Short mmCIF file of C-alpha atoms in Angstrom, two decimals:
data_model
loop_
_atom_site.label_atom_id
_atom_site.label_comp_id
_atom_site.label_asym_id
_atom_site.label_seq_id
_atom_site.Cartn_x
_atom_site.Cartn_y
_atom_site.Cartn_z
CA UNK A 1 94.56 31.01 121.08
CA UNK A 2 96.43 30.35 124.50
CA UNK A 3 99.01 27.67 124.31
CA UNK A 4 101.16 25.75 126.92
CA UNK A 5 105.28 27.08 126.00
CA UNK A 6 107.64 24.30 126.84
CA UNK A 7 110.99 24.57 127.43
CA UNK A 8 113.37 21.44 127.23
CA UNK A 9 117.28 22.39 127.81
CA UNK A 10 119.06 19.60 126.13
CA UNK A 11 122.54 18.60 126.46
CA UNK A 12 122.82 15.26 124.81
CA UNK A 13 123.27 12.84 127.68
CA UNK A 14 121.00 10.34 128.96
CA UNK A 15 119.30 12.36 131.06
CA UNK A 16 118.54 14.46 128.70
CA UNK A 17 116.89 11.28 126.58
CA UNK A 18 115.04 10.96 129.40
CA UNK A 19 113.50 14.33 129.85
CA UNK A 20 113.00 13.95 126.04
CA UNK A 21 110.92 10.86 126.45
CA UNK A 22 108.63 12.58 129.46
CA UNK A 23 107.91 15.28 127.18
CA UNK A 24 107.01 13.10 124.39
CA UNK A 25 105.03 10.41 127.12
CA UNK A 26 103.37 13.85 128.65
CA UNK A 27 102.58 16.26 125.91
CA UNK A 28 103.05 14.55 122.31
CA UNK A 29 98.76 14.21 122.47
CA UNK A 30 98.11 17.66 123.66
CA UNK A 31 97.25 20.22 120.81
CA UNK A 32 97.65 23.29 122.82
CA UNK A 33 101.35 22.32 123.45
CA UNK A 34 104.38 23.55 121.67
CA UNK A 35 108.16 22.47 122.51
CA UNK A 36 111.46 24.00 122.23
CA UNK A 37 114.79 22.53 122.45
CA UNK A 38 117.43 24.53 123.85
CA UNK A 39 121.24 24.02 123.90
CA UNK A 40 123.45 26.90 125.09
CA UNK A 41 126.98 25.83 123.72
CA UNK A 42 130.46 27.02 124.45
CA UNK A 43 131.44 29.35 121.51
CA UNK A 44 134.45 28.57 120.09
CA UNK A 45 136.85 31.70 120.06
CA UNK A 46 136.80 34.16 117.72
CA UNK A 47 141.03 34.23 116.59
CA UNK A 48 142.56 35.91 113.29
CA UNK A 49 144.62 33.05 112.47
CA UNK A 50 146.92 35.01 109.51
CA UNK A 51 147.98 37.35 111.75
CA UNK A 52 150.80 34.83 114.17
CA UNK A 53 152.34 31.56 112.90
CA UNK A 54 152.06 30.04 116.01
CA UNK A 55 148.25 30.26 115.90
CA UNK A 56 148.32 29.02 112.58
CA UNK A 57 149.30 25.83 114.05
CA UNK A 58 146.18 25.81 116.55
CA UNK A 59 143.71 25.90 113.11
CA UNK A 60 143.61 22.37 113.59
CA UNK A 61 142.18 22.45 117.49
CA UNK A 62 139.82 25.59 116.28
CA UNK A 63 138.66 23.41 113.49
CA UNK A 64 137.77 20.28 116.13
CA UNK A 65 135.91 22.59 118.12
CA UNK A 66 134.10 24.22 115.35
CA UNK A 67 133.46 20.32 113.93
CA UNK A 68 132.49 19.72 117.65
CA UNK A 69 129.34 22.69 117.42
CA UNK A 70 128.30 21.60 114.41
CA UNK A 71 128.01 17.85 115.41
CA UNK A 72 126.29 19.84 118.43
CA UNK A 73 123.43 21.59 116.11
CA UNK A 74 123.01 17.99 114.60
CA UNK A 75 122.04 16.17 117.60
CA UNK A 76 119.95 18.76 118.73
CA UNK A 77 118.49 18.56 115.38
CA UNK A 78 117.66 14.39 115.39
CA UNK A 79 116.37 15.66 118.88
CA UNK A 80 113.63 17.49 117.38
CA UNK A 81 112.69 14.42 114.53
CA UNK A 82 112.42 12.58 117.47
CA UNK A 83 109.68 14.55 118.70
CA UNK A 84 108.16 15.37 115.20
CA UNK A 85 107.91 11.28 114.97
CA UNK A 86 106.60 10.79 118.35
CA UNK A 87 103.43 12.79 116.88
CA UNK A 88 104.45 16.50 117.57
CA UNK A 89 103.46 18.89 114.49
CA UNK A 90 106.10 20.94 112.53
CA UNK A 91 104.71 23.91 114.25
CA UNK A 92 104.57 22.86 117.62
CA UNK A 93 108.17 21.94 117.70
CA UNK A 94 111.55 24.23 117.57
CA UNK A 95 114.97 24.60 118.79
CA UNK A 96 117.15 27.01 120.14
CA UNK A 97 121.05 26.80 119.40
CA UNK A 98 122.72 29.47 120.35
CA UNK A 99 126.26 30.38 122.00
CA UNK A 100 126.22 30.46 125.63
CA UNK A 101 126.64 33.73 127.17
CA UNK A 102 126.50 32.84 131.32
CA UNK A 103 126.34 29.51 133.11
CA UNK A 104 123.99 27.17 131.98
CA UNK A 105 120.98 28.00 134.79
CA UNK A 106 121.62 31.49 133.61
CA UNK A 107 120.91 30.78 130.13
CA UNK A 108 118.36 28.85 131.52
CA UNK A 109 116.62 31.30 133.17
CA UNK A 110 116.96 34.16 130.57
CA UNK A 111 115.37 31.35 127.77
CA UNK A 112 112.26 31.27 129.94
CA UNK A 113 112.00 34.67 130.55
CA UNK A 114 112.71 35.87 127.37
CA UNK A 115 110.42 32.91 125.55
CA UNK A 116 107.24 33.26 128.25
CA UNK A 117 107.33 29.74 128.89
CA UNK A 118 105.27 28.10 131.00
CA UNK A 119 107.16 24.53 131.59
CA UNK A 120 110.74 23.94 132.17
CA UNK A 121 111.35 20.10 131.50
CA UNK A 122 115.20 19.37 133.43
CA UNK A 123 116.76 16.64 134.20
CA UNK A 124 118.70 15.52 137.60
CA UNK A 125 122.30 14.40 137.06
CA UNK A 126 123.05 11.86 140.03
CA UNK A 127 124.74 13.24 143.12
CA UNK A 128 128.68 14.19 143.26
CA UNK A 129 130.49 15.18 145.89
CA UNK A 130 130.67 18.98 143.97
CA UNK A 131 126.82 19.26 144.46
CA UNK A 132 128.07 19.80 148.42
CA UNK A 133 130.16 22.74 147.16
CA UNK A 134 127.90 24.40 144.76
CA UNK A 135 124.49 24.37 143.75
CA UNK A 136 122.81 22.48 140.62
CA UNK A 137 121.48 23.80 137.53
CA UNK A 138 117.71 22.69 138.76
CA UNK A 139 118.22 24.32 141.70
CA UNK A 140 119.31 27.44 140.71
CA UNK A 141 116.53 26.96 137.90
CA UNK A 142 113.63 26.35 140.42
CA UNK A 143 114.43 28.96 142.98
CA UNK A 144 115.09 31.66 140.39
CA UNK A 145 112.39 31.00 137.66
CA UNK A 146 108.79 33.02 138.19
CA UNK A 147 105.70 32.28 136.90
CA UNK A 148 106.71 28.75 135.38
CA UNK A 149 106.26 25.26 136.46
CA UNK A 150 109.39 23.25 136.35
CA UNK A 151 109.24 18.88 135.69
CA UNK A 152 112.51 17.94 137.48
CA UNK A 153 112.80 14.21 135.66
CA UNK A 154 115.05 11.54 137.74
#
């Protein structure tokens, strides 16, 4: 049976509450549709602590940051019993939570190649004067995705 893949990169903001809402408004009543969540995090680094007492004294930073991921997975978790109690089933809805190995659009990108999705569900961060200087993660997202329709929600 053919099903509609959605992808929903979240990122804990707002926004992202938003675009989490749209999918629930839009799809929570289809039965063909199934949902992931996707965060691509910044891995905390990988550092042999025993080996220099000076990094000894950064276990306290690595341990915020590894407290910080964890928090991370959580969030992204309630994310997903949001949707469940908006009327998703268990097996409609996943999540992805995984280290982030390029920018964010690239992780993007290599999610919904990788996963054969067929939606991409972003959000739209208001304008800043560094959108002038480089280009945003939709944008990259839209002109370098194939064969996938992208919701861009405001």
């Amino acid at each position: 049976m053919a099903y509609l893949k959605i992808l929903l990169p979240f990122n804990f903001t707002e926004n992202d509450n938003k675009a989490l809402d749209f999918a629930i408004r839009t799809y929570a009543g289809h039965e063909d549709a199934h949902i992931t969540l996707y965060n691509a995090h910044t891995p905390a680094p990988d550092i042999d602590m025993r080996s220099d007492p000076v990094m000894e004294r950064m276990r306290s930073h690595l341990d915020y940051l590894l407290k910080q991921i964890f928090d991370q997975e959580n969030a992204l978790k309630k994310a997903k019993e949001k949707l469940l109690q908006s009327g998703f089933p268990s097996d409609r809805v996943k999540y992805i939570f995984e280290p982030s190995k390029k920018d964010i659009a690239g992780d993007i990108i290599d999610q919904v190649s990788k996963g054969n999705f067929d939606v991409v569900i972003l959000n739209r961060k208001p304008t800043k004067i560094t959108r002038f200087f480089t280009r945003s993660v939709f944008l990259k997202v839209v002109s370098t995705a194939k064969n996938v329709t992208v919701c861009v929600v405001n």
